[in-house]
JSON list of C-alpha atoms (C1' of nucleotides) in Angstrom, two decimals:
[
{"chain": "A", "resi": 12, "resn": "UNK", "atom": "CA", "xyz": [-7.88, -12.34, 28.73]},
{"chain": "A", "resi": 13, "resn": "UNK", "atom": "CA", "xyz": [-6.29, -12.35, 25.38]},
{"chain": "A", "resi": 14, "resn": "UNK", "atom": "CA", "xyz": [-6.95, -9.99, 22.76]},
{"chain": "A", "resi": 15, "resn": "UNK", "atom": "CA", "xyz": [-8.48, -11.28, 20.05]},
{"chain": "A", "resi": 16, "resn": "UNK", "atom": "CA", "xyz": [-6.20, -11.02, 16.64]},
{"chain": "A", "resi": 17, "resn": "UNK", "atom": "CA", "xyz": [-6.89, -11.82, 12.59]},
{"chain": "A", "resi": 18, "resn": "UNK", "atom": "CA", "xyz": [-5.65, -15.47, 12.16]},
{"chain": "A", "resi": 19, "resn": "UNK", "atom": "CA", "xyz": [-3.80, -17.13, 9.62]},
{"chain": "A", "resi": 20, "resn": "UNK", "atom": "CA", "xyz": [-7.30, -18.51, 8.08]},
{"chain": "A", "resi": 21, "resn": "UNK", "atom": "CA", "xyz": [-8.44, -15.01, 7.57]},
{"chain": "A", "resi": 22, "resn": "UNK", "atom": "CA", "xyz": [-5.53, -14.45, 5.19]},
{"chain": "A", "resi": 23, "resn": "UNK", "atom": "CA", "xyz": [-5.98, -17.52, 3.59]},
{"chain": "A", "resi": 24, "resn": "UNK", "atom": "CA", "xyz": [-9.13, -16.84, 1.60]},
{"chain": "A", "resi": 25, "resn": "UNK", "atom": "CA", "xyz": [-9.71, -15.41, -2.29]},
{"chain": "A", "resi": 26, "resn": "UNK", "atom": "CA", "xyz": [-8.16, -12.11, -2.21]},
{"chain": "A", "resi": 27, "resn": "UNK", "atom": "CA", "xyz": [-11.36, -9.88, -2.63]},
{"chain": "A", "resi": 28, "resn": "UNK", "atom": "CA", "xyz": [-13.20, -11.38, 0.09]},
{"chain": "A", "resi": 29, "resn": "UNK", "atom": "CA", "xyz": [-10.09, -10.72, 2.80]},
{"chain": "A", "resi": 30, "resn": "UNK", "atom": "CA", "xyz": [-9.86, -7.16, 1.55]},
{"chain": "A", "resi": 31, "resn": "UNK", "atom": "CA", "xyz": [-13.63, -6.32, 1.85]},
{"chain": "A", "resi": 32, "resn": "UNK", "atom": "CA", "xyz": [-13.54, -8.57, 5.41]},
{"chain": "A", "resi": 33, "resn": "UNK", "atom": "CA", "xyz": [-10.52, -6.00, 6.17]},
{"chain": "A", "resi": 34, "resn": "UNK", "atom": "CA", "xyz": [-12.76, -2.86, 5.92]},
{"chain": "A", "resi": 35, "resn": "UNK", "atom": "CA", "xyz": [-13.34, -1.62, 9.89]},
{"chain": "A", "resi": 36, "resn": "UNK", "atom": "CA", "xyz": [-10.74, -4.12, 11.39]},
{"chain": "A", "resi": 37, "resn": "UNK", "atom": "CA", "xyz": [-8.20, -2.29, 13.21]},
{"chain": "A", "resi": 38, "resn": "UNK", "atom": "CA", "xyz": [-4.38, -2.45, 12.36]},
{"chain": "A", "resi": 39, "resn": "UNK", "atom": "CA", "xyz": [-1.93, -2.17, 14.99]},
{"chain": "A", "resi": 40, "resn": "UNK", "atom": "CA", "xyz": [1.62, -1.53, 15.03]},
{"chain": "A", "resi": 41, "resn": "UNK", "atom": "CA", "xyz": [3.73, -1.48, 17.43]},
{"chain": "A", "resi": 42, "resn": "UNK", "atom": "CA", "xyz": [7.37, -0.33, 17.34]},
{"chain": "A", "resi": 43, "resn": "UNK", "atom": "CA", "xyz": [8.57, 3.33, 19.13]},
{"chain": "A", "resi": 44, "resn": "UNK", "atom": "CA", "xyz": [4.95, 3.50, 20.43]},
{"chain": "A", "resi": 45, "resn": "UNK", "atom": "CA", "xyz": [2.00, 2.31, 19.82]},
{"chain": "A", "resi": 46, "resn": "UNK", "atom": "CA", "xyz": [0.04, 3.11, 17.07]},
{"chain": "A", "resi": 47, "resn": "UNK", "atom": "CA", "xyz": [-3.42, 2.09, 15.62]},
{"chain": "A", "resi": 48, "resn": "UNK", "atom": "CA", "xyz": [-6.40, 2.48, 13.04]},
{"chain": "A", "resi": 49, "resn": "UNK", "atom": "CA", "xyz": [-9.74, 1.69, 11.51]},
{"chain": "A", "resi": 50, "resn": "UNK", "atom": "CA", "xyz": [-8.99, 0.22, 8.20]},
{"chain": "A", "resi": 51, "resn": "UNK", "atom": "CA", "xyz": [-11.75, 2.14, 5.39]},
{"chain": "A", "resi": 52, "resn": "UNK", "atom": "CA", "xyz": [-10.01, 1.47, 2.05]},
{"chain": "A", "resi": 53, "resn": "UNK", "atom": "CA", "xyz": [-8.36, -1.63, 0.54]},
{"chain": "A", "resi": 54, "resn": "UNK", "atom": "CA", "xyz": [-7.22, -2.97, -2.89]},
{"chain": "A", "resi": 55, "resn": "UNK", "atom": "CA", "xyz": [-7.13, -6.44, -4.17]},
{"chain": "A", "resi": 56, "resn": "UNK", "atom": "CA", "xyz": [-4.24, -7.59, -6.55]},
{"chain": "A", "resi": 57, "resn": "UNK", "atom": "CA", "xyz": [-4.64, -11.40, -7.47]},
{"chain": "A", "resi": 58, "resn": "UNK", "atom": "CA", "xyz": [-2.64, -13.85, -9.55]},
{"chain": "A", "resi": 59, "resn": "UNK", "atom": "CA", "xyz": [-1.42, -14.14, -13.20]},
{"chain": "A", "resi": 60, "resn": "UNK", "atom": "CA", "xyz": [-4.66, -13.20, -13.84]},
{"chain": "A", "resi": 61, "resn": "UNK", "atom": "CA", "xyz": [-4.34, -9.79, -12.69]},
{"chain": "A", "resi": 62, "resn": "UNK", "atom": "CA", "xyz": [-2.31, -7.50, -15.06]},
{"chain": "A", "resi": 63, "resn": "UNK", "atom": "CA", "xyz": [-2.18, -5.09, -12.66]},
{"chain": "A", "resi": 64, "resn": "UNK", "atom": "CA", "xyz": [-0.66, -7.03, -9.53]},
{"chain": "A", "resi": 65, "resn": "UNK", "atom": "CA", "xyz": [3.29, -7.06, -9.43]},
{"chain": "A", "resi": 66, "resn": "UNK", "atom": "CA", "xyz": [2.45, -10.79, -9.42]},
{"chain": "A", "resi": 67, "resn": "UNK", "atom": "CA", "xyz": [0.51, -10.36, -12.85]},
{"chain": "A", "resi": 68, "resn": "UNK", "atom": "CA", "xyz": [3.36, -11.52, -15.03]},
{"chain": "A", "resi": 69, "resn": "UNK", "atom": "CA", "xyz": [4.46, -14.53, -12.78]},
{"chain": "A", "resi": 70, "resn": "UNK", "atom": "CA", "xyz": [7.03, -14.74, -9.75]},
{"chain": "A", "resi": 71, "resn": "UNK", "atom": "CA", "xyz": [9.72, -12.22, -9.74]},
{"chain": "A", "resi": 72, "resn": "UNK", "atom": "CA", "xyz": [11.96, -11.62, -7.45]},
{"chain": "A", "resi": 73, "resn": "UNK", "atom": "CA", "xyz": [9.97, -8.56, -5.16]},
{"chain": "A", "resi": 74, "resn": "UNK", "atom": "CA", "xyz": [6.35, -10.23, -6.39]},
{"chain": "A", "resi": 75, "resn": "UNK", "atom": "CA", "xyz": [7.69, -14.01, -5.06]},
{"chain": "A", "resi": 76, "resn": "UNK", "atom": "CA", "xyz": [6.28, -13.07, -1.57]},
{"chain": "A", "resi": 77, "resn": "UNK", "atom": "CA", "xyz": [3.00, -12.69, -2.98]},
{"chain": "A", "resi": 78, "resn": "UNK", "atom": "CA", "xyz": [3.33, -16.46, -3.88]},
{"chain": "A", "resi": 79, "resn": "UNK", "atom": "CA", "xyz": [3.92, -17.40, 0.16]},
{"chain": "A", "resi": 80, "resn": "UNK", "atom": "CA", "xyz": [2.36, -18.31, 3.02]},
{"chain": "A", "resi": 81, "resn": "UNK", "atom": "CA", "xyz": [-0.81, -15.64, 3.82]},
{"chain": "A", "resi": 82, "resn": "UNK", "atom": "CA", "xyz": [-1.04, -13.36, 6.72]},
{"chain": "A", "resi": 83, "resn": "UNK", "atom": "CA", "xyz": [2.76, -11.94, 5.52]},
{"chain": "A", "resi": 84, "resn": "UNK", "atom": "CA", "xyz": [3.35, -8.25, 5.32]},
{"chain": "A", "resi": 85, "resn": "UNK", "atom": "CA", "xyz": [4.35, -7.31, 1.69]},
{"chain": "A", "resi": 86, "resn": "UNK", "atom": "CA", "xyz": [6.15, -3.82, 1.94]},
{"chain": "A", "resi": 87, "resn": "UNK", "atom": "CA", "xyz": [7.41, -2.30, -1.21]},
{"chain": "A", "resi": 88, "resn": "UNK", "atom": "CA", "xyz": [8.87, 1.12, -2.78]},
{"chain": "A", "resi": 89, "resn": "UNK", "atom": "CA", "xyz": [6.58, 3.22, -5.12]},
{"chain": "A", "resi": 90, "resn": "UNK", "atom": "CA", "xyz": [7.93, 6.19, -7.15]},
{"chain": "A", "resi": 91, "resn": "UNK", "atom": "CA", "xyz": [11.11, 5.83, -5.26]},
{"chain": "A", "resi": 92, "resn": "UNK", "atom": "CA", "xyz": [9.41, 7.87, -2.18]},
{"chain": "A", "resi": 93, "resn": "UNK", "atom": "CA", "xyz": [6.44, 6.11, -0.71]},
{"chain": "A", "resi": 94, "resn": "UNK", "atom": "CA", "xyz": [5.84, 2.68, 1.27]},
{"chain": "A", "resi": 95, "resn": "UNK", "atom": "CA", "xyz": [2.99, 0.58, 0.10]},
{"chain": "A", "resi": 96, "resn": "UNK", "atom": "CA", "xyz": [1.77, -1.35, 2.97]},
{"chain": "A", "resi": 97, "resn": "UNK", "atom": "CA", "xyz": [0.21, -4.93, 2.08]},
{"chain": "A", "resi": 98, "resn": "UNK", "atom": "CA", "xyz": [-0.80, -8.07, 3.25]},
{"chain": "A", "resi": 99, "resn": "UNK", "atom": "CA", "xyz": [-0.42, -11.50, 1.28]},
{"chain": "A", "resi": 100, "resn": "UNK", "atom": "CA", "xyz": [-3.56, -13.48, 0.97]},
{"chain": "A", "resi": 101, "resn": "UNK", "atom": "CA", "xyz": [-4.30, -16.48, -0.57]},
{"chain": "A", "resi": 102, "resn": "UNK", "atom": "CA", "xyz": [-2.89, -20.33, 0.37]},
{"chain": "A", "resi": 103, "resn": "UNK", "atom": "CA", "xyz": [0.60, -21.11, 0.18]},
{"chain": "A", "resi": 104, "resn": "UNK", "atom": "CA", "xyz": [1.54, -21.27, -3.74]},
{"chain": "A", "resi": 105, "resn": "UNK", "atom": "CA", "xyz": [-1.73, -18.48, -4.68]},
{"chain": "A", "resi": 106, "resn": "UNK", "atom": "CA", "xyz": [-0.56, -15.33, -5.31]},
{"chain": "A", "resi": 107, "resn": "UNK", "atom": "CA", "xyz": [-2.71, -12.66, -4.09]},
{"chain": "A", "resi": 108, "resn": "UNK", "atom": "CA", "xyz": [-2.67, -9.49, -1.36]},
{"chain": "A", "resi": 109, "resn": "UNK", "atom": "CA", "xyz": [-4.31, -7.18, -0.22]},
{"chain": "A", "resi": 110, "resn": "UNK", "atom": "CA", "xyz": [-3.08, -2.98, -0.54]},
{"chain": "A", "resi": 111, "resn": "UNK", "atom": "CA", "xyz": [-3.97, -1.09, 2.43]},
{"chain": "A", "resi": 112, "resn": "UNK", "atom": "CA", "xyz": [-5.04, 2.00, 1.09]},
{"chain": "A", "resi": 113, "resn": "UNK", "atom": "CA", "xyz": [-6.54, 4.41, 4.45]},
{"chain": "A", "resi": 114, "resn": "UNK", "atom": "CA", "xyz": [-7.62, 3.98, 7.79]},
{"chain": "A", "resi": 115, "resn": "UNK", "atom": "CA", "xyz": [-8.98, 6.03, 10.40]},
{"chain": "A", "resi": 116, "resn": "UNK", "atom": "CA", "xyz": [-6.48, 6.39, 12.85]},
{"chain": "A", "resi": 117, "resn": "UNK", "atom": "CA", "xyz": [-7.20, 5.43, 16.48]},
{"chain": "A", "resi": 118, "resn": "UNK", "atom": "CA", "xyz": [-4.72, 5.43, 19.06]},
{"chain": "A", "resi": 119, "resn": "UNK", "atom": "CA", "xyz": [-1.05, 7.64, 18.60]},
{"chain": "A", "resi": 120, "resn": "UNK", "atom": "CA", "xyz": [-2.37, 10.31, 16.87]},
{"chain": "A", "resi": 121, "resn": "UNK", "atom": "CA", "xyz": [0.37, 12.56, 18.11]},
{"chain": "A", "resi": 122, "resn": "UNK", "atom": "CA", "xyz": [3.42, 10.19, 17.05]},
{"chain": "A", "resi": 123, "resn": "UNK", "atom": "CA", "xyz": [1.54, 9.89, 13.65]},
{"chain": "A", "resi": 124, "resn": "UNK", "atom": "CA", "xyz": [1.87, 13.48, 13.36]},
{"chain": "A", "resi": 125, "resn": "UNK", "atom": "CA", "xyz": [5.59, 13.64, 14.00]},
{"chain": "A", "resi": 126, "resn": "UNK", "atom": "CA", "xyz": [6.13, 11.55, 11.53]},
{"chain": "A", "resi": 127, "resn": "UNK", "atom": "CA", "xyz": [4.30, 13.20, 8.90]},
{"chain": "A", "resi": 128, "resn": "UNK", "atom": "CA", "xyz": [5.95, 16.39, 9.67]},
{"chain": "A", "resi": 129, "resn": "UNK", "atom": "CA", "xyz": [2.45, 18.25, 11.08]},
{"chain": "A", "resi": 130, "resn": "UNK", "atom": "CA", "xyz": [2.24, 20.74, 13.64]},
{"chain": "A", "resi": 131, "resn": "UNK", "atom": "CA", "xyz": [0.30, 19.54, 16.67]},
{"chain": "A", "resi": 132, "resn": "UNK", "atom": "CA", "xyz": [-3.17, 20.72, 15.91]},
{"chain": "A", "resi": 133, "resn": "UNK", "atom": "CA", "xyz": [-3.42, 22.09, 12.93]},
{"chain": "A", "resi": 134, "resn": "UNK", "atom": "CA", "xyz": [-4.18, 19.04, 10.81]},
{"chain": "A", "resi": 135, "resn": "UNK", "atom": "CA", "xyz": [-7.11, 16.79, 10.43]},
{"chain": "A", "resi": 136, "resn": "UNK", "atom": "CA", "xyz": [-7.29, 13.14, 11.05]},
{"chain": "A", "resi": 137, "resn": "UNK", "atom": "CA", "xyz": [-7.29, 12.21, 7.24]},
{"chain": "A", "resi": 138, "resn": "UNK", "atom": "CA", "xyz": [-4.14, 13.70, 6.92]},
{"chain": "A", "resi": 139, "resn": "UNK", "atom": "CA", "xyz": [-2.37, 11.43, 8.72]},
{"chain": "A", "resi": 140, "resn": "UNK", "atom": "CA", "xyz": [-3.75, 8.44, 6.59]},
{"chain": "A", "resi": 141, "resn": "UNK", "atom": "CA", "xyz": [-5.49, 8.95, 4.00]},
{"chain": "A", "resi": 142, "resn": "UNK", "atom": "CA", "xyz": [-3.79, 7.34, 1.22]},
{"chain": "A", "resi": 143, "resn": "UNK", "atom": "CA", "xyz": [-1.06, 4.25, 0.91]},
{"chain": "A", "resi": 144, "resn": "UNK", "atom": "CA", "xyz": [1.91, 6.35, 1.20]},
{"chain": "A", "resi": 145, "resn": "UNK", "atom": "CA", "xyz": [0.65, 8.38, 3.98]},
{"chain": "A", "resi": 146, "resn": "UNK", "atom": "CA", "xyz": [-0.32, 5.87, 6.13]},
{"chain": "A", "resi": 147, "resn": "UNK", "atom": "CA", "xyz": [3.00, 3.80, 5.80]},
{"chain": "A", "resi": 148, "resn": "UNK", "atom": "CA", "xyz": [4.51, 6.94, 6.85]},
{"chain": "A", "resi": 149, "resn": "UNK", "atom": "CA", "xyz": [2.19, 7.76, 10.01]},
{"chain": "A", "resi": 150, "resn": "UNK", "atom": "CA", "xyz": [2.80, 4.05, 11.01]},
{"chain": "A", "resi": 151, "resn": "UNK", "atom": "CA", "xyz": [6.70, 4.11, 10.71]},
{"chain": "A", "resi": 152, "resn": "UNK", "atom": "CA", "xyz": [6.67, 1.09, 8.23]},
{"chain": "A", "resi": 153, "resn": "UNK", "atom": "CA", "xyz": [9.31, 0.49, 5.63]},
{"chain": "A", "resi": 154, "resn": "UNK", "atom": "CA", "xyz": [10.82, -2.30, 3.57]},
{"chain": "A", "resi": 155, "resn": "UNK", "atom": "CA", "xyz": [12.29, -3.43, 7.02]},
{"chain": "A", "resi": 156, "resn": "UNK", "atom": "CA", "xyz": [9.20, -4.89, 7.71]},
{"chain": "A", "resi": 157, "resn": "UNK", "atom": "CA", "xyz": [9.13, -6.60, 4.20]},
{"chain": "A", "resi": 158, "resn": "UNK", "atom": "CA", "xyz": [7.92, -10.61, 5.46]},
{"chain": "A", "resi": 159, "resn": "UNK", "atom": "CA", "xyz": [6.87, -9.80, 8.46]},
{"chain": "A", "resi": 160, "resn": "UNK", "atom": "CA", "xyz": [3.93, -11.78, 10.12]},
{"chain": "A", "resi": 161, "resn": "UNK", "atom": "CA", "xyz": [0.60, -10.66, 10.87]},
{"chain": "A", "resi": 162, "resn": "UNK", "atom": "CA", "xyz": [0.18, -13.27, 13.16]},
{"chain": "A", "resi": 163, "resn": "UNK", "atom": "CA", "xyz": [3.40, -14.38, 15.05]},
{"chain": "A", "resi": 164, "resn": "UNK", "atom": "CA", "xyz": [3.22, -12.80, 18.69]},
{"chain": "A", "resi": 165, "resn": "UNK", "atom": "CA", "xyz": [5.41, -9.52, 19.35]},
{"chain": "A", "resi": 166, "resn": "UNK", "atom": "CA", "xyz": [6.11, -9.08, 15.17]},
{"chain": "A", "resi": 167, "resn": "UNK", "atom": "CA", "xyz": [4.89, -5.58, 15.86]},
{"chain": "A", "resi": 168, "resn": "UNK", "atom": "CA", "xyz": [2.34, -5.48, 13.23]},
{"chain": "A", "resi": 169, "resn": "UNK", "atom": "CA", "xyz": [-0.96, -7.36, 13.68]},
{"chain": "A", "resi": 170, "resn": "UNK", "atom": "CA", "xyz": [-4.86, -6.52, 12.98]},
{"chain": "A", "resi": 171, "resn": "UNK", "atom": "CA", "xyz": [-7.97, -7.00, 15.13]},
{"chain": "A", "resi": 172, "resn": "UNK", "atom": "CA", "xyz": [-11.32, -7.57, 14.34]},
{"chain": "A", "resi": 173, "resn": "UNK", "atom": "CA", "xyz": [-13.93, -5.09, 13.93]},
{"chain": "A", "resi": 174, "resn": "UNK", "atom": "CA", "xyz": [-16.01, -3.71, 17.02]},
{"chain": "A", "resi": 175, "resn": "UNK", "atom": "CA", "xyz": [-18.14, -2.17, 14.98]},
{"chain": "A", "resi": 176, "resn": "UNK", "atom": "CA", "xyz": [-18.05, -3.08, 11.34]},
{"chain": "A", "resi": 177, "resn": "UNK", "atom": "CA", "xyz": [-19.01, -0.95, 8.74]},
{"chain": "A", "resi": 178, "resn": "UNK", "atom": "CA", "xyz": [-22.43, -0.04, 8.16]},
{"chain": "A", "resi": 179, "resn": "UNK", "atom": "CA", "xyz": [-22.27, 0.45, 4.29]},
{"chain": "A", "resi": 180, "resn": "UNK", "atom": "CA", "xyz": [-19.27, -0.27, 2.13]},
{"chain": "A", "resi": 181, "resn": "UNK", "atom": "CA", "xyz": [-18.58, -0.02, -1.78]},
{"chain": "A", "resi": 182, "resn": "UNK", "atom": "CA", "xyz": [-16.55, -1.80, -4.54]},
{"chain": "A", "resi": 183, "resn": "UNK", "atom": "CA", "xyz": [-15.44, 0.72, -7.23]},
{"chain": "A", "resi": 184, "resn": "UNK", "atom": "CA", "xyz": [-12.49, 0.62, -9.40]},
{"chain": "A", "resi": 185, "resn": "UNK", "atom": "CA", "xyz": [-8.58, 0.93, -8.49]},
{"chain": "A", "resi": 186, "resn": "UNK", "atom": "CA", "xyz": [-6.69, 4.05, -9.24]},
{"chain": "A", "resi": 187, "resn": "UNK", "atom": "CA", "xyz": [-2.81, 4.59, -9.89]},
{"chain": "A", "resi": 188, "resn": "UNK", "atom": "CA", "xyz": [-3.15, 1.78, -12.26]},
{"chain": "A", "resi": 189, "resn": "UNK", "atom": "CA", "xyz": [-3.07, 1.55, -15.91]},
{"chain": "A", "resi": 190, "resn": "UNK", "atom": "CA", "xyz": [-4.01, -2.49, -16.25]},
{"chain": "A", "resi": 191, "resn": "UNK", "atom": "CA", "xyz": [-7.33, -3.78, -15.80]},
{"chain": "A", "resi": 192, "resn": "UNK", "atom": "CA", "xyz": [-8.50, -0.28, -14.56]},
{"chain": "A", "resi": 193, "resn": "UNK", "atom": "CA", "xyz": [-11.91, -1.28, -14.74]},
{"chain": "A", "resi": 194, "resn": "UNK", "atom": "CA", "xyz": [-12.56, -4.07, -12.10]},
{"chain": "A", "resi": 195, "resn": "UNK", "atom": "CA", "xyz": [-14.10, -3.15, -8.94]},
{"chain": "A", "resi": 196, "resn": "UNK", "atom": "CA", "xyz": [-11.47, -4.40, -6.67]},
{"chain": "A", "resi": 197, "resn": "UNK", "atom": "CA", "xyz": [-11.03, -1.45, -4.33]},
{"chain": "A", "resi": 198, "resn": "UNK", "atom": "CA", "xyz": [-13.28, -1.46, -1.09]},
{"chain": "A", "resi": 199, "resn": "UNK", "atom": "CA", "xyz": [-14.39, 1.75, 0.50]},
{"chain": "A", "resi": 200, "resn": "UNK", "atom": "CA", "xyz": [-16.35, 2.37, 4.11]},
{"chain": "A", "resi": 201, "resn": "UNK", "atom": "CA", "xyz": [-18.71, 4.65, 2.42]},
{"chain": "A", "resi": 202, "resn": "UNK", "atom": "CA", "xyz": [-18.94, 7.62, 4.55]},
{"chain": "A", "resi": 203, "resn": "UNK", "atom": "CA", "xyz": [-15.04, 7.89, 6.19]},
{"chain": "A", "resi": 204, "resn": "UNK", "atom": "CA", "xyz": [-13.50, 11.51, 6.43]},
{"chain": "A", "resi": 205, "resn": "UNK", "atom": "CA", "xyz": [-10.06, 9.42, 5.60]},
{"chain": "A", "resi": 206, "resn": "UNK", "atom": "CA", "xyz": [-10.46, 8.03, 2.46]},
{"chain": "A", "resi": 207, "resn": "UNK", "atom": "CA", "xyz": [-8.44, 8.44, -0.08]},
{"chain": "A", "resi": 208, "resn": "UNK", "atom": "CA", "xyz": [-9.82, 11.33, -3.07]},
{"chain": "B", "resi": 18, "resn": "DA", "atom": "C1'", "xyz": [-0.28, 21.24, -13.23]},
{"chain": "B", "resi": 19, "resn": "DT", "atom": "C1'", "xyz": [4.14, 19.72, -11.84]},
{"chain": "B", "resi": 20, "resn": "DA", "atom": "C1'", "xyz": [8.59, 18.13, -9.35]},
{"chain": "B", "resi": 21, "resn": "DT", "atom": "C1'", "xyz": [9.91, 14.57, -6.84]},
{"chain": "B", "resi": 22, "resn": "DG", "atom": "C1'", "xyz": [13.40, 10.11, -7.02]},
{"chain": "B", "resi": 23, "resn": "DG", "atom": "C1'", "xyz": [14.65, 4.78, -6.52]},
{"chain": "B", "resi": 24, "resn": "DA", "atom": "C1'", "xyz": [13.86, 0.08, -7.31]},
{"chain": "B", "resi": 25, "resn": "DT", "atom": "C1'", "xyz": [12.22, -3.28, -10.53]},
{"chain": "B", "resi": 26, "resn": "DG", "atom": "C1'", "xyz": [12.05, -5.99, -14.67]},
{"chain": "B", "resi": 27, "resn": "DC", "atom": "C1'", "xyz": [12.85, -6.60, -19.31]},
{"chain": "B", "resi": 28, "resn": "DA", "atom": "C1'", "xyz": [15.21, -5.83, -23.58]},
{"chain": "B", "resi": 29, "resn": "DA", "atom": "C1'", "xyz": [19.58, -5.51, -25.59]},
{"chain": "C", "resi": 17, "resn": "DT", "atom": "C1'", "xyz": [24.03, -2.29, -18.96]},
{"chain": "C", "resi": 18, "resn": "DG", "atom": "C1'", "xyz": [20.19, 1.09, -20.19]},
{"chain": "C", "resi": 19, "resn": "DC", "atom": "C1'", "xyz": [15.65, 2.65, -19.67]},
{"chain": "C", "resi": 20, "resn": "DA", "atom": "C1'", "xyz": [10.59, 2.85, -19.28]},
{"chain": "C", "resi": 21, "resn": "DT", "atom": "C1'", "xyz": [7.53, 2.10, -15.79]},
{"chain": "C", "resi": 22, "resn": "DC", "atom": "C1'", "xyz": [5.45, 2.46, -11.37]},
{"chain": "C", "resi": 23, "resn": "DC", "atom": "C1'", "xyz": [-0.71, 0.28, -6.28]},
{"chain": "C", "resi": 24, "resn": "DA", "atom": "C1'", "xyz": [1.71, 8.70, -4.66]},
{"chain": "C", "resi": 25, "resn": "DT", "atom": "C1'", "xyz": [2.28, 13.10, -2.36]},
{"chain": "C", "resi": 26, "resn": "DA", "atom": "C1'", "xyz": [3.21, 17.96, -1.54]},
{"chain": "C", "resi": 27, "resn": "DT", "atom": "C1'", "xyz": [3.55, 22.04, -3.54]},
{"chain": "C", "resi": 28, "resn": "DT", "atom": "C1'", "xyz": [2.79, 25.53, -7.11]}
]
DNA sequence: ATATGGATGCAA
DNA sequence: TGCATCCATATT
């Protein structure tokens, strides 16, 4: 029996709708160990109609991915320290992705702690992932994995569906952002200990 | 509240 | 080429 795994037609739908759809799925990564966890927050950044999306102001040369193929991992530098994990959306030619913001994590708790420099046992799950930075950390991803896809078999990085999707979730505004602050494109499993706040 | 620290994109 | 900006985190 195969596991089942997010498609290519998943990622290939209007931005908002994949990152809501992504709330509860699992995302697993697999590269020194296996790692895994239950996705509770997303973002949405769209098009040229999005001021606040790196592809807001057209292709460039880091936002062209955006532009591609969906189910693509977009991995990029923020303040010069942290990894923003993300995953394109949209059909070929659409810009659009999807920020993965927290997640609950699931299996590998223990290498997730290594990498985030905890002592076994005295943290709490939301410190391994709560929050974009965080999480890229805890799952060993970098700008390596810049293109990556979602979907090709033994990439390392792929998501499953939910087993048990989320019983109430939220749309509330972005943060970190100073553009088009107000729209309600960030998706929260109200309730999670690991969300970001 | 504040230090951190690098790539990106645009103006010059 | 220079420089303001940036989808954050850990520590004070």
């Amino acid at each position: 029996m195969v596991k089942p795994v997010l498609d290519e037609s998943f990622f290939a739908r209007e931005t908002c709708r994949v990152a809501r759809d992504l709330l509860g799925c699992v995302l697993e990564v697999e590269e020194g160990g296996r790692v895994s966890g239950r996705i509770v927050e997303t973002e949405a950044y769209l098009g040229e109609q999005d001021p606040a999306s790196h592809a807001g102001r057209g292709s460039t040369p880091r936002s062209a991915i955006m532009f591609g193929p969906p189910a693509v991992v977009y991995v990029y530098l923020i303040y010069g320290i942290h990894h923003c994990l993300n995953f394109v959306t949209e059909p070929e030619g659409c810009a659009g992705a999807v920020l993965i913001r927290a997640m609950e994590p699931v299996i590998g708790k223990e290498i997730m702690a290594l990498r985030r420099n905890l002592e076994i046992g005295g943290y709490r799950d939301r410190d391994l992932t709560s929050g974009p930075g965080k999480l890229c950390q805890a799952l060993g991803i970098d700008r390596v994995w810049n293109g990556r896809s979602l979907v090709e078999v033994g990439s390392g990085i792929r998501v499953l569906p939910a087993q048990t999707p989320p019983t109430k979730v939220v749309a509330v505004p972005r943060v970190g952002i100073r553009q088009a602050v107000d729209l309600p494109y960030r998706f929260q499993v109200v309730g999670s200990e690991c969300l970001t706040d």
